[in-house]
């Protein structure tokens, strides 16, 4: 599988009108750098493992969605209560990247 690019991400995201190409491209660059800092990733021209490619697509989607929640908080209100939830890291990204994580000692 090739490294995810703008075309791959547009197909993955599905909603053509939600984000611009510039927004998707900026999120892709940021998340690709973040993934490379934590995982051993192949170069762009090489074959990528399917799990790393999927994790990168999920990272980009999460990045774009979280732009609407700058504090990373989700609020739910009902007649009886108000609930505020902090949105953490996607566990599926962690699972997909686990075999490729760099071991940092010291």
mmCIF file of C-alpha atoms in Angstrom:
data_model
loop_
_atom_site.group_PDB
_atom_site.id
_atom_site.type_symbol
_atom_site.label_atom_id
_atom_site.label_comp_id
_atom_site.label_asym_id
_atom_site.label_seq_id
_atom_site.Cartn_x
_atom_site.Cartn_y
_atom_site.Cartn_z
ATOM 1 C CA UNK A 1 0.000 0.000 0.000
ATOM 2 C CA UNK A 2 1.293 3.483 -0.825
ATOM 3 C CA UNK A 3 1.582 6.252 1.747
ATOM 4 C CA UNK A 4 -1.723 8.103 2.176
ATOM 5 C CA UNK A 5 -1.908 11.257 0.065
ATOM 6 C CA UNK A 6 -4.516 13.959 -0.529
ATOM 7 C CA UNK A 7 -6.522 11.798 -2.960
ATOM 8 C CA UNK A 8 -6.547 8.842 -0.570
ATOM 9 C CA UNK A 9 -7.636 11.075 2.299
ATOM 10 C CA UNK A 10 -10.464 12.681 0.329
ATOM 11 C CA UNK A 11 -11.834 9.186 -0.365
ATOM 12 C CA UNK A 12 -11.311 8.166 3.281
ATOM 13 C CA UNK A 13 -13.025 11.273 4.670
ATOM 14 C CA UNK A 14 -15.971 10.951 2.302
ATOM 15 C CA UNK A 15 -17.434 14.434 2.914
ATOM 16 C CA UNK A 16 -16.148 16.385 -0.064
ATOM 17 C CA UNK A 17 -17.401 19.778 1.093
ATOM 18 C CA UNK A 18 -16.485 19.605 4.776
ATOM 19 C CA UNK A 19 -12.771 20.463 4.554
ATOM 20 C CA UNK A 20 -10.711 22.200 1.880
ATOM 21 C CA UNK A 21 -7.713 20.623 0.197
ATOM 22 C CA UNK A 22 -5.450 23.052 2.063
ATOM 23 C CA UNK A 23 -6.892 22.009 5.428
ATOM 24 C CA UNK A 24 -6.522 18.314 4.631
ATOM 25 C CA UNK A 25 -2.985 18.864 3.307
ATOM 26 C CA UNK A 26 -1.924 20.798 6.411
ATOM 27 C CA UNK A 27 -3.388 18.127 8.700
ATOM 28 C CA UNK A 28 -1.648 15.411 6.658
ATOM 29 C CA UNK A 29 1.752 17.093 7.002
ATOM 30 C CA UNK A 30 1.323 17.641 10.735
ATOM 31 C CA UNK A 31 0.087 14.124 11.458
ATOM 32 C CA UNK A 32 2.678 12.487 9.213
ATOM 33 C CA UNK A 33 5.402 14.270 11.201
ATOM 34 C CA UNK A 34 3.769 13.308 14.507
ATOM 35 C CA UNK A 35 3.517 9.669 13.429
ATOM 36 C CA UNK A 36 7.142 9.613 12.231
ATOM 37 C CA UNK A 37 8.278 10.986 15.603
ATOM 38 C CA UNK A 38 6.628 8.073 17.420
ATOM 39 C CA UNK A 39 6.833 5.225 14.904
ATOM 40 C CA UNK A 40 9.231 3.760 12.381
ATOM 41 C CA UNK A 41 7.623 4.638 9.048
ATOM 42 C CA UNK A 42 8.792 3.809 5.519
ATOM 43 C CA UNK A 43 9.570 6.611 3.056
ATOM 44 C CA UNK A 44 6.734 7.924 0.887
ATOM 45 C CA UNK A 45 7.763 6.018 -2.243
ATOM 46 C CA UNK A 46 7.984 2.675 -0.427
ATOM 47 C CA UNK A 47 5.200 0.270 0.444
ATOM 48 C CA UNK A 48 3.446 1.156 3.714
ATOM 49 C CA UNK A 49 1.943 -1.465 6.009
ATOM 50 C CA UNK A 50 -1.849 -1.272 5.929
ATOM 51 C CA UNK A 51 -2.060 -0.631 9.684
ATOM 52 C CA UNK A 52 0.254 2.412 9.546
ATOM 53 C CA UNK A 53 -1.614 3.858 6.555
ATOM 54 C CA UNK A 54 -4.959 3.390 8.342
ATOM 55 C CA UNK A 55 -3.554 4.979 11.511
ATOM 56 C CA UNK A 56 -2.352 8.005 9.530
ATOM 57 C CA UNK A 57 -5.785 8.424 7.894
ATOM 58 C CA UNK A 58 -7.433 8.243 11.325
ATOM 59 C CA UNK A 59 -4.900 10.766 12.714
ATOM 60 C CA UNK A 60 -5.749 13.227 9.920
ATOM 61 C CA UNK A 61 -9.503 12.772 10.445
ATOM 62 C CA UNK A 62 -9.121 13.298 14.200
ATOM 63 C CA UNK A 63 -7.000 16.417 13.581
ATOM 64 C CA UNK A 64 -9.667 17.918 11.322
ATOM 65 C CA UNK A 65 -12.549 17.104 13.682
ATOM 66 C CA UNK A 66 -10.698 18.435 16.734
ATOM 67 C CA UNK A 67 -10.301 21.844 15.046
ATOM 68 C CA UNK A 68 -13.928 22.444 15.975
ATOM 69 C CA UNK A 69 -13.111 21.634 19.631
ATOM 70 C CA UNK A 70 -10.035 23.758 20.407
ATOM 71 C CA UNK A 71 -10.126 22.922 24.129
ATOM 72 C CA UNK A 72 -10.680 19.216 23.477
ATOM 73 C CA UNK A 73 -13.884 19.209 25.500
ATOM 74 C CA UNK A 74 -17.302 17.859 24.633
ATOM 75 C CA UNK A 75 -20.301 19.188 26.562
ATOM 76 C CA UNK A 76 -23.641 17.433 26.928
ATOM 77 C CA UNK A 77 -26.583 19.165 28.580
ATOM 78 C CA UNK A 78 -29.908 17.732 29.660
ATOM 79 C CA UNK A 79 -32.695 18.890 31.972
ATOM 80 C CA UNK A 80 -31.037 17.359 35.017
ATOM 81 C CA UNK A 81 -27.304 17.647 34.425
ATOM 82 C CA UNK A 82 -24.393 19.052 32.451
ATOM 83 C CA UNK A 83 -21.533 16.749 31.502
ATOM 84 C CA UNK A 84 -18.114 17.867 30.253
ATOM 85 C CA UNK A 85 -15.860 15.196 28.759
ATOM 86 C CA UNK A 86 -12.210 15.613 27.782
ATOM 87 C CA UNK A 87 -11.528 13.967 24.440
ATOM 88 C CA UNK A 88 -8.311 11.932 24.541
ATOM 89 C CA UNK A 89 -6.273 10.000 21.999
ATOM 90 C CA UNK A 90 -8.012 7.541 19.692
ATOM 91 C CA UNK A 91 -7.393 4.026 21.049
ATOM 92 C CA UNK A 92 -7.606 2.556 17.564
ATOM 93 C CA UNK A 93 -4.670 4.726 16.418
ATOM 94 C CA UNK A 94 -2.651 3.494 19.393
ATOM 95 C CA UNK A 95 -3.518 -0.137 18.572
ATOM 96 C CA UNK A 96 -2.664 0.191 14.867
ATOM 97 C CA UNK A 97 0.672 1.908 15.555
ATOM 98 C CA UNK A 98 1.726 -0.385 18.427
ATOM 99 C CA UNK A 99 3.882 -2.801 16.353
ATOM 100 C CA UNK A 100 5.725 0.140 14.778
ATOM 101 C CA UNK A 101 6.386 2.251 17.912
ATOM 102 C CA UNK A 102 9.937 3.433 18.496
ATOM 103 C CA UNK A 103 11.507 2.345 21.756
ATOM 104 C CA UNK A 104 12.948 5.381 23.528
ATOM 105 C CA UNK A 105 15.394 4.632 26.337
ATOM 106 C CA UNK A 106 16.567 7.305 28.752
#
